[in-house]
Coordinates of C-alpha atoms in Angstrom, one line a residue:
Chain A
M3 CA 81.1 52.1 109.7
N4 CA 82.7 48.7 109.9
N5 CA 85.4 47.3 112.1
E6 CA 88.2 48.3 109.7
H7 CA 90.1 51.5 110.4
F8 CA 89.0 54.8 109.0
T9 CA 89.7 55.7 105.4
V10 CA 91.0 59.1 104.5
E11 CA 87.5 60.1 103.3
E12 CA 86.0 59.1 106.7
M13 CA 88.8 60.8 108.5
E14 CA 88.2 64.1 106.6
A15 CA 84.5 63.9 107.3
L16 CA 85.2 63.3 111.1
L17 CA 87.7 66.2 111.2
S18 CA 85.3 68.6 109.5
N19 CA 82.2 67.6 111.5
P20 CA 82.6 67.2 115.2
E21 CA 79.0 66.0 115.5
M22 CA 79.9 62.9 113.4
R23 CA 82.5 61.9 116.0
E24 CA 79.9 61.6 118.7
R25 CA 77.7 59.4 116.5
S26 CA 80.5 57.1 115.3
Q27 CA 80.3 53.6 116.7
H28 CA 83.8 52.7 115.4
L29 CA 85.4 55.4 117.5
R30 CA 84.0 53.9 120.6
V31 CA 85.5 50.5 119.9
C32 CA 88.7 51.3 118.1
G33 CA 91.4 52.9 120.3
Q34 CA 93.8 53.4 117.4
C35 CA 91.3 55.4 115.3
S36 CA 90.0 57.2 118.3
E37 CA 93.5 58.3 119.2
E38 CA 94.3 59.4 115.7
V39 CA 91.1 61.4 115.3
E40 CA 91.6 63.0 118.7
S41 CA 95.2 63.9 117.9
L42 CA 94.6 65.2 114.4
S43 CA 91.6 67.2 115.6
A44 CA 93.7 68.8 118.3
V45 CA 96.6 69.6 116.0
M46 CA 94.3 71.0 113.4
G47 CA 92.6 73.2 116.0
D48 CA 96.0 74.4 117.1
L49 CA 97.1 75.0 113.5
R50 CA 94.0 77.1 112.8
A51 CA 94.3 79.2 115.9
A52 CA 98.0 79.8 115.4
V53 CA 97.6 80.6 111.7
V54 CA 94.8 83.1 112.5
A55 CA 97.0 84.8 115.2
S56 CA 100.1 84.8 113.1
T57 CA 98.5 86.2 110.0
E58 CA 96.9 89.0 112.1
V59 CA 100.4 89.9 113.2
H60 CA 101.6 89.9 109.5
R61 CA 98.6 92.0 108.5
R62 CA 99.4 94.6 111.2
L63 CA 103.0 94.7 110.0
A64 CA 101.8 95.1 106.4
V65 CA 99.3 97.9 107.1
M66 CA 101.6 99.8 109.5
P67 CA 105.3 100.2 108.7
E68 CA 107.7 98.7 111.2
P69 CA 108.6 100.9 114.2
A70 CA 112.1 101.4 112.8
H71 CA 110.7 103.3 109.9
R72 CA 108.5 105.5 112.1
M73 CA 111.4 107.1 114.0
P74 CA 113.6 108.7 111.4
L75 CA 113.4 112.1 113.1
A76 CA 115.5 111.0 116.1
L77 CA 117.8 109.2 113.8
W78 CA 118.2 112.1 111.5
S79 CA 118.8 114.6 114.3
A80 CA 121.6 112.3 115.7
I81 CA 123.1 112.1 112.2
A82 CA 122.9 115.9 111.8
T83 CA 124.5 116.5 115.2
A84 CA 127.4 114.1 114.3
A85 CA 127.8 115.9 111.0
L86 CA 127.9 119.3 112.7
L87 CA 130.5 118.1 115.1
C88 CA 132.6 116.7 112.3
A89 CA 132.4 120.0 110.4
A90 CA 133.2 122.1 113.5
A91 CA 136.2 120.1 114.6
P92 CA 138.5 121.0 111.7
I93 CA 137.4 124.7 111.9
A94 CA 138.3 124.8 115.6
L95 CA 141.7 123.3 114.8
H96 CA 142.3 125.7 111.9
H97 CA 142.0 128.7 114.3
K98 CA 145.3 127.6 116.1
P99 CA 147.6 129.7 113.8
V100 CA 146.6 132.8 115.8
H101 CA 148.7 131.3 118.6
V102 CA 151.5 130.8 116.0
A103 CA 151.4 134.5 115.3
V104 CA 151.9 135.2 119.0
V105 CA 154.9 132.9 118.9
Q106 CA 156.4 134.8 115.9
A107 CA 156.3 138.1 117.9
P108 CA 159.4 137.2 120.0
V109 CA 161.4 136.6 116.8
Q110 CA 160.7 140.2 115.7
Q111 CA 161.7 141.4 119.2
T112 CA 164.9 139.5 118.9
Q113 CA 165.7 141.1 115.6
A114 CA 164.9 144.5 117.1
S115 CA 167.1 143.8 120.1
V116 CA 170.0 142.7 117.9
S117 CA 169.8 146.0 115.9
D118 CA 169.7 148.0 119.2
D119 CA 172.8 146.2 120.4
Q120 CA 174.6 147.0 117.2
L121 CA 173.6 150.7 117.5
M122 CA 174.8 150.8 121.1
S123 CA 178.1 149.2 120.2
D124 CA 178.6 151.8 117.3
V125 CA 177.8 154.6 119.7
Q126 CA 180.3 153.2 122.2
E127 CA 183.0 153.0 119.6
D128 CA 182.3 156.5 118.5
L129 CA 182.5 157.8 122.1
S130 CA 185.6 155.7 122.9
S131 CA 187.6 157.0 119.9
S132 CA 189.3 160.3 120.8
V133 CA 189.5 161.5 117.1
P134 CA 186.4 161.6 115.0
Q135 CA 186.5 159.2 112.1
G136 CA 186.5 162.0 109.5
L137 CA 189.7 163.4 110.9
L138 CA 191.6 160.2 111.1
P139 CA 194.9 160.0 109.0
L140 CA 194.9 157.9 105.9
T141 CA 195.3 154.3 106.6
A142 CA 197.5 151.8 104.9
K143 CA 194.5 150.9 102.8
D144 CA 194.9 154.1 100.8
A145 CA 198.7 153.9 100.3
P146 CA 199.0 151.1 97.7
T147 CA 196.7 153.1 95.4
G148 CA 199.2 156.1 95.5
A149 CA 202.3 153.9 95.0
T150 CA 201.0 152.2 92.0
G151 CA 200.0 155.5 90.6
A152 CA 203.6 156.8 91.1
I153 CA 205.1 153.7 89.4
S154 CA 202.8 154.0 86.4
S155 CA 203.6 157.7 86.0
S156 CA 207.4 157.0 86.1
K157 CA 207.0 154.3 83.4
E158 CA 205.2 156.8 81.2
N159 CA 208.0 159.3 81.6
E160 CA 210.5 156.7 80.5
Chain B
M17 CA 73.7 101.7 100.6
M18 CA 73.3 98.6 102.8
P19 CA 73.0 99.3 106.4
Q20 CA 76.0 98.0 108.2
Q21 CA 74.0 96.1 110.9
S22 CA 72.6 93.8 108.2
L23 CA 76.1 92.7 107.3
Q24 CA 76.8 91.3 110.7
S25 CA 75.1 88.1 109.7
G26 CA 77.7 87.6 107.1
E27 CA 75.3 86.0 104.6
L28 CA 73.5 88.6 102.6
T29 CA 71.2 88.5 99.6
V30 CA 70.6 90.7 96.8
T31 CA 67.6 93.0 97.3
E32 CA 65.4 95.0 95.1
N33 CA 65.0 98.6 96.2
G34 CA 62.5 100.4 94.0
G35 CA 63.4 98.4 90.9
E36 CA 67.1 99.0 91.6
R37 CA 69.3 96.0 92.5
V38 CA 71.2 96.5 95.6
T39 CA 74.1 94.1 96.4
P40 CA 76.0 93.8 99.7
F41 CA 79.1 95.1 97.8
D42 CA 77.5 98.5 97.4
D43 CA 78.6 99.1 101.0
I44 CA 82.1 97.9 100.3
A45 CA 83.5 99.5 103.5
A46 CA 81.4 97.2 105.6
V47 CA 82.2 94.1 103.5
H48 CA 85.9 95.0 103.8
A49 CA 85.7 95.4 107.5
L50 CA 84.1 92.0 107.8
Y51 CA 86.2 89.9 105.4
E52 CA 89.5 91.6 105.1
D53 CA 91.2 89.4 107.7
R54 CA 90.0 86.2 106.1
I55 CA 91.0 87.2 102.5
F56 CA 94.4 88.5 103.7
R57 CA 95.0 85.3 105.6
F58 CA 94.2 83.1 102.6
L59 CA 96.4 85.3 100.3
L60 CA 99.3 85.4 102.7
L61 CA 99.3 81.7 103.2
S62 CA 99.2 81.3 99.4
V63 CA 101.5 84.0 98.1
R64 CA 103.9 83.8 101.2
D65 CA 104.6 87.6 101.0
R66 CA 102.7 90.0 103.2
D67 CA 103.1 93.1 101.0
A68 CA 101.9 91.2 98.0
A69 CA 99.1 89.7 100.1
L70 CA 98.0 93.1 101.2
S71 CA 98.1 94.5 97.7
L72 CA 96.1 91.5 96.4
T73 CA 93.6 91.9 99.3
Q74 CA 92.9 95.5 98.3
D75 CA 92.6 94.4 94.6
T76 CA 90.1 91.7 95.7
F77 CA 87.8 94.2 97.3
L78 CA 88.2 96.7 94.5
N79 CA 87.3 94.0 91.9
A80 CA 84.4 92.9 94.1
W81 CA 83.0 96.5 94.0
R82 CA 83.6 96.9 90.3
T83 CA 81.9 93.6 89.5
R84 CA 79.1 93.9 92.1
A85 CA 76.5 94.0 89.4
S86 CA 77.3 90.4 88.5
F87 CA 76.8 89.1 92.1
R88 CA 73.4 87.4 92.2
G89 CA 73.6 86.1 95.7
E90 CA 73.9 82.5 94.6
C91 CA 76.9 82.0 96.8
S92 CA 78.0 83.6 100.1
L93 CA 80.0 86.8 100.2
A94 CA 83.0 84.9 101.5
T95 CA 82.9 82.5 98.5
W96 CA 82.5 85.3 96.0
L97 CA 85.4 87.2 97.5
M98 CA 87.5 84.0 97.7
Y99 CA 86.7 83.4 94.0
I100 CA 88.1 86.8 93.1
A101 CA 91.1 86.3 95.3
V102 CA 92.0 83.0 93.7
N103 CA 91.7 84.6 90.2
L104 CA 94.0 87.4 91.3
L105 CA 96.4 85.0 92.9
R106 CA 96.5 82.9 89.7
S107 CA 97.4 85.9 87.5
H108 CA 99.9 87.1 90.1
T109 CA 101.7 83.9 90.3
R110 CA 101.6 83.5 86.6
T111 CA 103.1 86.9 85.8
E112 CA 105.5 87.0 88.7
S113 CA 106.3 83.3 89.0
F114 CA 110.0 83.9 89.0
R115 CA 110.0 86.6 91.5
F116 CA 107.4 84.8 93.5
W117 CA 109.6 81.7 94.0
K118 CA 112.6 83.9 94.7
R119 CA 110.7 85.7 97.4
V120 CA 109.3 82.5 99.0
G121 CA 109.9 82.6 102.7
A122 CA 110.8 86.3 102.9
T123 CA 107.8 87.4 104.9
A124 CA 105.8 84.1 104.9
V125 CA 104.2 82.6 107.9
S126 CA 106.9 80.3 109.3
A127 CA 106.7 77.3 111.7
E128 CA 108.5 79.5 114.3
D129 CA 105.7 82.2 114.0
L130 CA 103.1 79.5 114.5
K131 CA 104.9 78.1 117.6
L132 CA 104.9 81.5 119.1
Q133 CA 101.2 82.0 118.5
L134 CA 100.2 78.6 119.8
P135 CA 97.3 78.8 122.2
H136 CA 98.3 77.1 125.4
P137 CA 95.6 77.6 128.0
E138 CA 96.3 75.6 131.1
R139 CA 98.8 73.3 129.4
S140 CA 101.9 71.9 131.1
A141 CA 105.3 72.8 129.8
E142 CA 105.7 69.3 128.4
A143 CA 102.3 69.3 126.7
K144 CA 103.2 72.7 125.2
L145 CA 106.4 71.4 123.8
I146 CA 104.7 68.4 122.3
A147 CA 102.0 70.6 120.7
Q148 CA 104.7 72.9 119.3
S149 CA 106.6 70.0 117.9
E150 CA 103.4 68.6 116.3
L151 CA 102.5 72.0 114.9
E152 CA 105.9 72.5 113.4
Q153 CA 105.8 69.0 111.8
I154 CA 102.3 69.5 110.3
W155 CA 103.1 73.0 109.0
Q156 CA 106.2 71.6 107.2
R157 CA 104.0 69.0 105.7
V158 CA 101.5 71.5 104.6
E159 CA 104.2 73.6 103.0
A160 CA 105.5 70.6 101.1
L161 CA 102.1 69.9 99.5
S162 CA 101.5 70.7 95.8
R163 CA 99.9 74.1 95.2
P164 CA 96.3 72.9 94.5
Q165 CA 96.4 70.4 97.4
R166 CA 97.8 73.1 99.7
T167 CA 95.2 75.7 98.7
I168 CA 92.3 73.2 99.1
F169 CA 93.7 72.0 102.4
L170 CA 93.9 75.6 103.7
L171 CA 90.4 76.5 102.5
R172 CA 89.0 73.4 104.1
F173 CA 90.7 73.2 107.5
I174 CA 91.8 76.9 108.1
E175 CA 88.9 78.7 106.4
E176 CA 86.4 75.9 107.1
Q177 CA 84.7 76.2 103.7
E178 CA 82.4 73.6 102.3
L179 CA 83.5 71.3 99.5
A180 CA 81.0 72.8 97.1
E181 CA 82.3 76.4 97.9
I182 CA 85.9 75.3 97.4
A183 CA 84.9 73.7 94.0
K184 CA 83.4 77.0 93.0
V185 CA 86.4 79.1 94.2
M186 CA 88.9 76.8 92.6
H187 CA 87.0 76.3 89.3
M188 CA 87.1 72.6 89.8
P189 CA 84.4 69.8 90.0
I190 CA 83.7 68.5 93.5
P191 CA 85.3 65.1 92.8
T192 CA 88.6 66.8 91.9
V193 CA 88.5 68.9 95.0
K194 CA 87.9 65.8 97.1
S195 CA 90.8 64.0 95.4
H196 CA 93.2 66.9 96.1
L197 CA 91.9 67.1 99.7
Y198 CA 92.2 63.4 100.4
R199 CA 95.7 63.2 99.0
A200 CA 96.8 66.2 101.1
L201 CA 95.2 64.6 104.3
D202 CA 96.7 61.2 103.4
H203 CA 100.1 62.8 103.1
I204 CA 99.8 64.4 106.5
R205 CA 98.5 61.3 108.1
A206 CA 101.3 59.2 106.7
S207 CA 103.9 61.7 107.9
R208 CA 102.4 61.6 111.4
S209 CA 102.3 57.9 111.6
T210 CA 106.0 57.8 110.4
G211 CA 106.8 60.4 113.0
S212 CA 105.1 58.4 115.8
K213 CA 106.8 55.1 114.6
K214 CA 110.1 56.9 114.8
K215 CA 109.3 58.2 118.3
G216 CA 108.2 54.7 119.3
K217 CA 111.5 53.2 118.0
R218 CA 113.4 55.6 120.2

């Protein structure tokens, strides 16, 4: 190798064969080429190691599904519990009209108490009146009926 | 069946067993265990989709087993498998080119992934940051390469394959492979020198 810097062909050969680097005279005298070969060699080594490690991770992920796909049981049980709670809540609320029926009972009692009062007042009236209702004299209510009848009969006679 | 121990060498030849040809692919499980990582890695970096890469990896081994009779031991197992993988990759990208480009980056290896996986034994925090920055920069450059340049660059510097093997895998003559490889490396070198000049200016 001459004193000119390495061509791409020489560089490729040096990167692929570490033994060639030791034998190269130019590398000993040219700092620029020596630095470039060393730097490229280091970064290629890092690249290779990183690619191998990274593709291994990808291979594992491709072969085995991701953990998120492997725990649907817990997820499904949580969803089922939530669904059950959602279904049970309206049913529990729907059972409240039983209490409404209990509330309606006092209304019936009120009606019953009103009728009892009426009955009691009727009895009181009956007891307070000295003459029974059937034996009471004709009231003014009956009189107009008789008068009109008399007038009509007198007109017929005329 | 090939004994599994004999596969540990990685380079196997076709043997005659009582007149019957036995290839390493007859014990496909052992071959799969040895080369799955490598084939998956190459396919993931090429197709940029891990599910598609896994599917293509399985197809590669299936095709290798189906065509095992045509393996004559003229190349290594890795080259033969890579050859099948490249063929599958070509047909995959041809038939699904639209969806492929749409999916790009979905589950691909990103610069962030690489930075997380950066080996940093006994490096100072500053050295680690510099290495991460350089790694990110070089990966962005690799991603920007044309498809043949990128594939050849990955085969050479990640899979550490010989130029003749790459030529066989890519169905290309060696000078064409060299041309793609040098252009890719030149592109990366140029970007690094530009980056260092910019840093120098600052």
